[in-house]
Each structure stands twice: as C-alpha cells, then as structure tokens.
Tab-separated table of C-alpha atoms and ligand atoms in Angstrom:
chain	number	residue	atom	x	y	z
A	1	VAL	CA	13.688	-17.436	-7.641
A	2	ARG	CA	15.675	-15.761	-9.908
A	3	ILE	CA	17.312	-13.076	-7.782
A	4	VAL	CA	18.361	-9.320	-9.852
A	5	ARG	CA	20.353	-6.322	-7.595
A	6	ALA	CA	21.012	-4.374	-10.508
A	7	PRO	CA	18.730	-1.398	-11.844
A	8	ALA	CA	19.631	-2.297	-15.696
A	9	ALA	CA	19.651	-5.653	-15.242
A	10	VAL	CA	16.067	-5.908	-14.420
A	11	GLY	CA	15.097	-3.837	-17.164
A	12	LYS	CA	17.123	-6.451	-19.997
A	13	LEU	CA	15.324	-9.151	-18.346
A	14	THR	CA	11.709	-7.810	-18.211
A	15	ALA	CA	12.586	-6.988	-22.229
A	16	SER	CA	14.116	-10.647	-22.938
A	17	TRP	CA	10.325	-11.608	-21.749
A	18	GLN	CA	8.325	-9.473	-23.571
A	19	ALA	CA	10.707	-9.607	-26.515
A	20	ARG	CA	9.136	-13.670	-26.850
A	21	GLY	CA	6.250	-12.322	-26.048
A	22	GLU	CA	5.021	-12.893	-22.430
A	23	ARG	CA	2.819	-9.932	-20.288
A	24	VAL	CA	5.365	-8.665	-17.368
A	25	GLY	CA	3.461	-8.568	-14.156
A	26	PHE	CA	5.671	-6.331	-11.530
A	27	VAL	CA	4.424	-6.244	-7.248
A	28	PRO	CA	6.171	-4.210	-5.254
A	29	THR	CA	6.529	-5.170	-1.564
A	30	MET	CA	8.830	-3.803	1.063
A	31	GLY	CA	9.409	-7.583	1.876
A	32	ALA	CA	8.166	-9.179	4.772
A	33	LEU	CA	5.992	-10.785	2.711
A	34	HIS	CA	2.888	-12.211	3.818
A	35	ALA	CA	-0.704	-13.650	2.424
A	36	ALA	CA	-1.500	-10.144	1.373
A	37	HIS	CA	1.277	-10.410	-1.456
A	38	LEU	CA	0.461	-13.248	-1.925
A	39	SER	CA	-2.940	-12.731	-2.750
A	40	LEU	CA	-1.375	-10.450	-5.394
A	41	VAL	CA	1.550	-12.646	-6.907
A	42	ARG	CA	-1.191	-15.081	-7.544
A	43	ARG	CA	-3.633	-12.332	-9.296
A	44	ALA	CA	-0.318	-11.048	-11.243
A	45	ALA	CA	0.396	-14.898	-12.217
A	46	ALA	CA	-3.389	-15.576	-13.722
A	47	GLU	CA	-3.314	-12.600	-15.444
A	48	CYS	CA	0.731	-12.721	-16.921
A	49	GLY	CA	3.136	-14.960	-18.731
A	50	LYS	CA	5.651	-13.683	-16.309
A	51	VAL	CA	5.751	-12.965	-12.642
A	52	LEU	CA	7.804	-10.000	-10.832
A	53	VAL	CA	8.581	-9.270	-7.512
A	54	SER	CA	10.527	-6.551	-5.815
A	55	VAL	CA	11.933	-6.370	-2.053
A	56	PHE	CA	12.893	-2.540	-0.912
A	57	VAL	CA	13.250	-1.435	1.873
A	58	ASN	CA	12.584	2.959	0.444
A	59	PRO	CA	14.222	4.879	2.861
A	60	MET	CA	12.381	7.763	1.104
A	61	GLN	CA	8.707	7.446	2.670
A	62	PHE	CA	9.737	6.565	6.664
A	63	GLY	CA	9.519	10.365	8.438
A	64	PRO	CA	12.290	10.620	10.676
A	65	LYS	CA	10.677	9.052	13.612
A	66	GLU	CA	9.275	6.461	11.880
A	67	ASP	CA	10.148	2.683	12.030
A	68	PHE	CA	12.382	2.482	9.345
A	69	SER	CA	15.285	0.771	11.199
A	70	ARG	CA	13.185	-1.991	12.959
A	71	TYR	CA	11.082	-2.732	9.633
A	72	PRO	CA	11.386	-6.396	9.428
A	73	ARG	CA	13.931	-8.105	6.986
A	74	PRO	CA	13.581	-11.891	6.558
A	75	PHE	CA	14.473	-11.419	2.827
A	76	ARG	CA	15.443	-15.305	3.055
A	77	GLU	CA	12.194	-16.412	3.937
A	78	ASP	CA	11.172	-13.870	1.398
A	79	ALA	CA	12.860	-15.693	-1.374
A	80	ALA	CA	11.757	-18.794	-0.470
A	81	LEU	CA	7.671	-17.612	-0.255
A	82	CYS	CA	8.648	-15.732	-3.729
A	83	ARG	CA	10.537	-19.499	-5.136
A	84	ARG	CA	7.197	-21.479	-3.918
A	85	ALA	CA	5.017	-19.353	-4.906
A	86	GLY	CA	6.133	-19.547	-8.070
A	87	VAL	CA	7.091	-16.200	-8.844
A	88	ASP	CA	10.375	-15.601	-11.684
A	89	ALA	CA	12.322	-13.379	-10.929
A	90	LEU	CA	13.465	-10.988	-7.593
A	91	TYR	CA	14.203	-7.762	-7.457
A	92	HIS	CA	15.921	-6.571	-4.841
A	93	PRO	CA	18.061	-3.531	-5.034
A	94	HIS	CA	20.976	-2.186	-3.616
A	95	PRO	CA	20.110	1.627	-1.458
A	96	ARG	CA	22.680	3.076	-3.013
A	97	SER	CA	21.716	2.067	-6.197
A	98	MET	CA	18.552	3.400	-5.843
A	99	TYR	CA	19.217	6.559	-3.882
A	100	PRO	CA	23.362	7.029	-5.225
A	101	PRO	CA	25.402	10.115	-3.780
A	102	GLY	CA	23.626	13.436	-4.774
A	103	PHE	CA	20.189	11.905	-5.499
A	104	ASP	CA	18.035	14.591	-5.265
A	105	THR	CA	15.107	14.473	-7.314
A	106	ALA	CA	11.169	13.381	-6.128
A	107	VAL	CA	8.141	12.978	-7.492
A	108	ASP	CA	4.742	14.954	-6.194
A	109	VAL	CA	0.883	13.767	-6.713
A	110	GLY	CA	-0.567	17.467	-5.921
A	111	ARG	CA	-4.314	16.603	-4.118
A	112	LEU	CA	-4.277	13.160	-3.392
A	113	SER	CA	-1.005	13.520	-1.029
A	114	ARG	CA	-2.208	15.720	1.108
A	115	PRO	CA	-5.290	14.815	3.088
A	116	LEU	CA	-5.284	11.417	5.625
A	117	CYS	CA	-2.288	9.863	5.393
A	118	GLY	CA	-0.306	12.538	4.080
A	119	LYS	CA	-1.562	14.975	6.574
A	120	GLN	CA	0.224	12.397	9.962
A	121	ARG	CA	3.363	11.419	7.424
A	122	PRO	CA	4.116	14.606	5.212
A	123	GLY	CA	6.876	13.534	2.760
A	124	HIS	CA	5.307	9.516	2.834
A	125	PHE	CA	3.961	9.809	-0.766
A	126	ARG	CA	7.374	11.822	-2.594
A	127	GLY	CA	8.729	9.250	-1.550
A	128	VAL	CA	5.728	6.383	-2.067
A	129	ALA	CA	5.840	7.875	-6.087
A	130	THR	CA	9.164	8.856	-6.505
A	131	VAL	CA	10.512	5.265	-5.685
A	132	VAL	CA	7.454	3.744	-7.818
A	133	LEU	CA	8.360	5.665	-11.006
A	134	LYS	CA	12.199	4.393	-10.468
A	135	LEU	CA	11.120	1.126	-9.964
A	136	LEU	CA	8.732	1.741	-13.169
A	137	LEU	CA	11.431	2.861	-15.431
A	138	GLN	CA	13.432	0.472	-13.938
A	139	VAL	CA	11.367	-2.560	-14.060
A	140	GLN	CA	9.322	-1.792	-17.400
A	141	PRO	CA	6.152	-3.994	-16.616
A	142	ASP	CA	2.949	-4.341	-18.283
A	143	ARG	CA	0.690	-4.363	-14.945
A	144	LEU	CA	1.400	-3.417	-11.719
A	145	TYR	CA	-0.351	-4.335	-9.192
A	146	LEU	CA	-1.196	-2.887	-5.532
A	147	GLY	CA	-3.547	-3.335	-1.785
A	148	GLU	CA	-6.566	-1.428	-1.704
A	149	LYS	CA	-5.410	-1.871	1.925
A	150	ASP	CA	-3.675	1.202	1.479
A	151	PHE	CA	-5.880	3.172	-0.364
A	152	GLN	CA	-4.044	6.325	-1.032
A	153	GLN	CA	-1.343	4.860	-2.237
A	154	LEU	CA	-3.244	2.741	-4.801
A	155	ALA	CA	-5.388	6.332	-5.959
A	156	VAL	CA	-1.713	8.431	-5.898
A	157	VAL	CA	0.108	5.796	-8.184
A	158	ARG	CA	-2.993	5.554	-10.589
A	159	ARG	CA	-2.710	9.200	-10.457
A	160	MET	CA	1.162	9.376	-11.322
A	161	ALA	CA	0.070	7.054	-14.042
A	162	ARG	CA	-2.165	8.707	-15.663
A	163	ASP	CA	-0.208	11.965	-15.787
A	164	LEU	CA	3.046	10.559	-16.679
A	165	ASP	CA	1.584	8.527	-19.012
A	166	LEU	CA	3.030	5.684	-17.993
A	167	PRO	CA	2.935	2.750	-20.225
A	168	VAL	CA	1.627	0.950	-17.583
A	169	ARG	CA	-1.603	-1.165	-16.290
A	170	VAL	CA	-2.216	-0.039	-12.400
A	171	VAL	CA	-4.218	-2.991	-11.031
A	172	GLY	CA	-5.886	-2.746	-7.993
A	173	CYS	CA	-6.371	-5.543	-5.315
A	174	PRO	CA	-8.963	-6.305	-3.007
A	175	THR	CA	-7.526	-6.475	0.811
A	176	LYS	CA	-6.133	-9.524	1.818
A	177	ARG	CA	-7.794	-10.030	6.157
A	178	GLU	CA	-7.466	-12.344	9.091
A	179	PRO	CA	-10.479	-14.391	9.588
A	180	ASP	CA	-11.370	-11.760	11.949
A	181	GLY	CA	-11.372	-9.034	9.675
A	182	LEU	CA	-8.375	-7.219	10.968
A	183	ALA	CA	-6.238	-6.241	7.527
A	184	ILE	CA	-2.764	-8.482	6.870
A	185	SER	CA	-0.129	-5.932	7.563
A	186	SER	CA	3.745	-6.579	7.767
A	187	ARG	CA	3.567	-4.125	10.950
A	188	ASN	CA	1.081	-6.556	11.933
A	189	VAL	CA	3.864	-8.143	13.794
A	190	TYR	CA	4.549	-5.378	16.202
A	191	LEU	CA	1.021	-6.014	17.922
A	192	THR	CA	1.285	-7.354	21.383
A	193	PRO	CA	-0.761	-10.320	21.855
A	194	GLY	CA	-3.288	-8.177	24.010
A	195	GLN	CA	-2.638	-5.369	21.004
A	196	ARG	CA	-3.468	-7.799	18.154
A	197	GLY	CA	-6.723	-9.138	20.055
A	198	ALA	CA	-8.138	-5.312	19.960
A	199	ALA	CA	-7.177	-4.688	16.710
A	200	PRO	CA	-9.703	-5.809	14.896
A	201	ASP	CA	-12.197	-3.311	16.228
A	202	LEU	CA	-10.829	-1.037	13.739
A	203	HIS	CA	-12.174	-2.929	10.939
A	204	LYS	CA	-15.860	-3.777	12.655
A	205	ALA	CA	-15.898	-0.514	13.231
A	206	LEU	CA	-15.276	0.983	9.915
A	207	VAL	CA	-18.246	-1.306	8.806
A	208	GLU	CA	-20.507	-0.315	11.479
A	209	GLY	CA	-20.240	3.131	9.458
A	210	LYS	CA	-20.173	1.679	6.381
A	211	ARG	CA	-23.849	0.320	6.854
A	212	LEU	CA	-24.849	3.465	8.361
A	213	ALA	CA	-23.799	5.482	5.642
A	214	GLU	CA	-25.162	2.922	3.144
A	215	SER	CA	-28.693	3.199	5.177
A	216	GLY	CA	-28.736	7.266	4.698
A	217	THR	CA	-26.965	8.726	7.563
A	218	PRO	CA	-25.233	11.495	6.965
A	219	PRO	CA	-21.118	11.499	7.039
A	220	PRO	CA	-20.224	13.804	10.022
A	221	GLN	CA	-22.589	11.439	12.223
A	222	VAL	CA	-21.342	7.949	10.498
A	223	VAL	CA	-17.611	9.722	11.417
A	224	ALA	CA	-18.541	11.099	14.304
A	225	ARG	CA	-20.393	7.435	15.978
A	226	VAL	CA	-17.089	5.148	14.230
A	227	ARG	CA	-14.870	7.459	16.582
A	228	ARG	CA	-16.446	7.337	19.667
A	229	ARG	CA	-16.917	3.294	19.346
A	230	LEU	CA	-12.674	3.446	17.947
A	231	SER	CA	-12.346	5.575	21.238
A	232	SER	CA	-12.898	3.044	24.010
A	233	VAL	CA	-10.449	0.771	22.864
A	234	PRO	CA	-7.954	-0.681	24.971
A	235	ASP	CA	-4.287	0.435	24.096
A	236	ALA	CA	-4.924	2.346	21.269
A	237	ARG	CA	-5.025	6.070	19.861
A	238	LEU	CA	-7.486	7.129	16.768
A	239	GLU	CA	-5.209	9.147	14.354
A	240	TYR	CA	-7.986	9.598	11.833
A	241	ILE	CA	-12.010	8.618	10.555
A	242	GLU	CA	-13.112	10.096	7.137
A	243	LEU	CA	-15.236	9.228	4.920
A	244	VAL	CA	-14.449	10.642	1.477
A	245	ASP	CA	-15.001	10.819	-1.971
A	246	ALA	CA	-13.735	7.707	-3.310
A	247	SER	CA	-11.297	9.639	-6.747
A	248	THR	CA	-10.265	13.219	-5.205
A	249	LEU	CA	-9.736	11.754	-1.587
A	250	GLU	CA	-12.226	15.416	-0.585
A	251	SER	CA	-15.530	15.438	1.291
A	252	PRO	CA	-18.513	14.171	-0.571
A	253	ASN	CA	-20.830	16.279	-2.786
A	254	PRO	CA	-23.624	15.517	-4.334
A	255	ARG	CA	-21.778	14.430	-7.384
A	256	SER	CA	-19.313	11.930	-5.645
A	257	ARG	CA	-20.311	8.610	-7.265
A	258	SER	CA	-18.253	6.504	-4.266
A	259	LEU	CA	-16.963	7.376	-1.139
A	260	ARG	CA	-14.348	5.032	1.069
A	261	LEU	CA	-14.321	4.912	5.642
A	262	LEU	CA	-10.714	5.438	6.114
A	263	GLY	CA	-8.980	5.217	9.574
A	264	ALA	CA	-5.793	4.924	11.337
A	265	LEU	CA	-5.598	4.169	14.471
A	266	TRP	CA	-1.583	3.409	16.762
A	267	PHE	CA	-1.559	0.617	19.120
A	268	GLY	CA	1.590	1.600	20.704
A	269	ARG	CA	4.197	2.832	18.622
A	270	THR	CA	2.003	0.391	15.162
A	271	ARG	CA	0.282	2.201	13.047
A	272	LEU	CA	-2.506	0.508	11.386
A	273	ILE	CA	-5.093	2.020	8.870
A	274	ASP	CA	-7.686	0.571	6.838
A	275	ASN	CA	-10.619	1.297	4.879
A	276	VAL	CA	-14.166	-0.061	3.388
A	277	PRO	CA	-15.994	1.049	0.211
A	278	VAL	CA	-19.486	2.995	1.201
A	279	LYS	CA	-21.989	2.955	-2.175
A	280	VAL	CA	-23.730	6.182	-2.596
A	281	GLY	CA	-27.002	6.548	-3.491
B	301	PAF	O1	3.047	-0.845	-0.717
B	301	PAF	C1	4.585	-0.581	0.357
B	301	PAF	O2	4.850	-1.623	0.660
B	301	PAF	C2	5.253	1.022	-0.643
B	301	PAF	O3	4.169	1.360	-0.250
B	301	PAF	C3	5.637	0.189	-1.812
B	301	PAF	C4	4.417	0.346	-2.917
B	301	PAF	C5	6.060	-0.606	-2.124
B	301	PAF	C6	6.871	1.334	-2.101
B	301	PAF	O4	8.250	1.045	-1.380
C-alpha cells in the first residue's frame, strides 16, 4: 500500500486517478483499524475504482480530559491491514501539517452538534467537522464512507457537505457488531474482561427500546425503560439515552418520518456509544 504523508501529495494522487477515469472512495479513520473500518473499505472498493484510507488521531476532537494521549496508534498493523484489504493508498499526515502553528479556524455545524454526544463533549463535533473538511479539501474524493455507529457524526458531516456545497457523496454504512451485539469500536480494547462481558447490554437495551417504540409505547416511557435496564449493568455508568427524530436529532414530533434511539454508557474510563433505527407509523 502506498503511504502518503504530505497534504499536497495526496491531492495530486487522487487527481491522477480521477484523470484516468477512476472514482475515488475515501475512508477517514483515527487508526487502530478493525472489522468495522474494513467493512467501510469493502463498501468503498465495491463502489469505487480506488480506495484511500486516512489515519490521523485528530487532537481537535478530544476534550482536555479525554483519551487523546492513550488512544491506540498501531500504525504498522494498520498499514498491514490496509495492504491485505487492497487499499490503494494510506494517507497519514503529520499533526504539524494538519495544524501548523497559528492554526485558528473551525467549522461549527450548528444545531446538529449540540445535543446527545455534543452536550457531553463540548467542541467535539467542531473538531470532527474541521478535520473532515480539511481532509476532504486535501484528498478531493468522489465518495466519503462513514459508519452509522457514530450516527451524530454522520449527520453533522452530511449537513456540512450540504451546507458548504462540498462535491462529495457521503455514504453512511451500517454498524458492524461482534457476535454478541457489541458495536465494534477502537475503544473496546480498553475494556476489562468483566466490562467486555457486560458491554453488549447497551445494544440489547436499545433493541428492547426499539421494540417498545415500534409497538406504540410513547417515547418518554421507552427512554425510561431503557435507562432503568441500563442502570443495573455492573460497573457501568449511564451518560444518556435519547429517542430523537433521525434527521434533526431533536425530540420527535408528529411529522417525524424516522427516529433513532441512541445511548452512551461508561465502563470505568471507557465510553461506549451505540444507536438503532426506530420506524414510525
Ligand atoms: O470516526 C472517526 O474515526 C473520526 O471522528 C474521523 C471521522 C476520522 C475524524 O477524525
């Protein structure tokens, strides 16, 4: 796999592919690649002639007390996985080239950034939107692939792409799960064996909430039931459970066409998130 580090070089590479008529699919990541990233790569490869993956642990999306310094960075393994998966190029920019001294610009995607994870992680989606915009401007891909596990991130990036007329198609891909239902995430490696045993309860509780909501239970009761179920998970602390309109991420109203039930649960210093779609009507 070709490894590119300079922002100017990555755009040239993409342009050379596009000049030959290839469609370029882009999978942005923070590394520590796993089966969920590889499923995005497979989807990109099925739809595009060339696939480019970026690995960049973006300091701007971590809060001061978050896990930026201990976030896993197994770059050699990531490169080997990309090679085996048939990725055409791996873009691994240096932090100084992404954020040179004096860098002082941010992208703020208004209302979608504020609820849910945005409430608990102020500035997180500014950091995500800013780095994704920078990566898109550098890479200039035709399609951008993101997972639905980070449902709010996907909504924020879609909004930004629409609002700023970015010439890219944003493709949301279904959450990849372990056989017991736990959403695959780079942070799962932090879990102790006991926490790993209890972690699938988040998904189980969301699926139970989905069933209740789809059979007509009003949203406040659905949320209360899911919260109650999760309050008894050993070693866990519930951050939020919310049932929202899937397009506004605000409370559902009679015109809501589809809903999303989302949650965040802590095990010690590890924060897990997950979500499921909820049909209405
Ligand atoms: O989902 C992620 O891994 C990151 O938030 C992203 C999209 C690569 C931006 O840093």
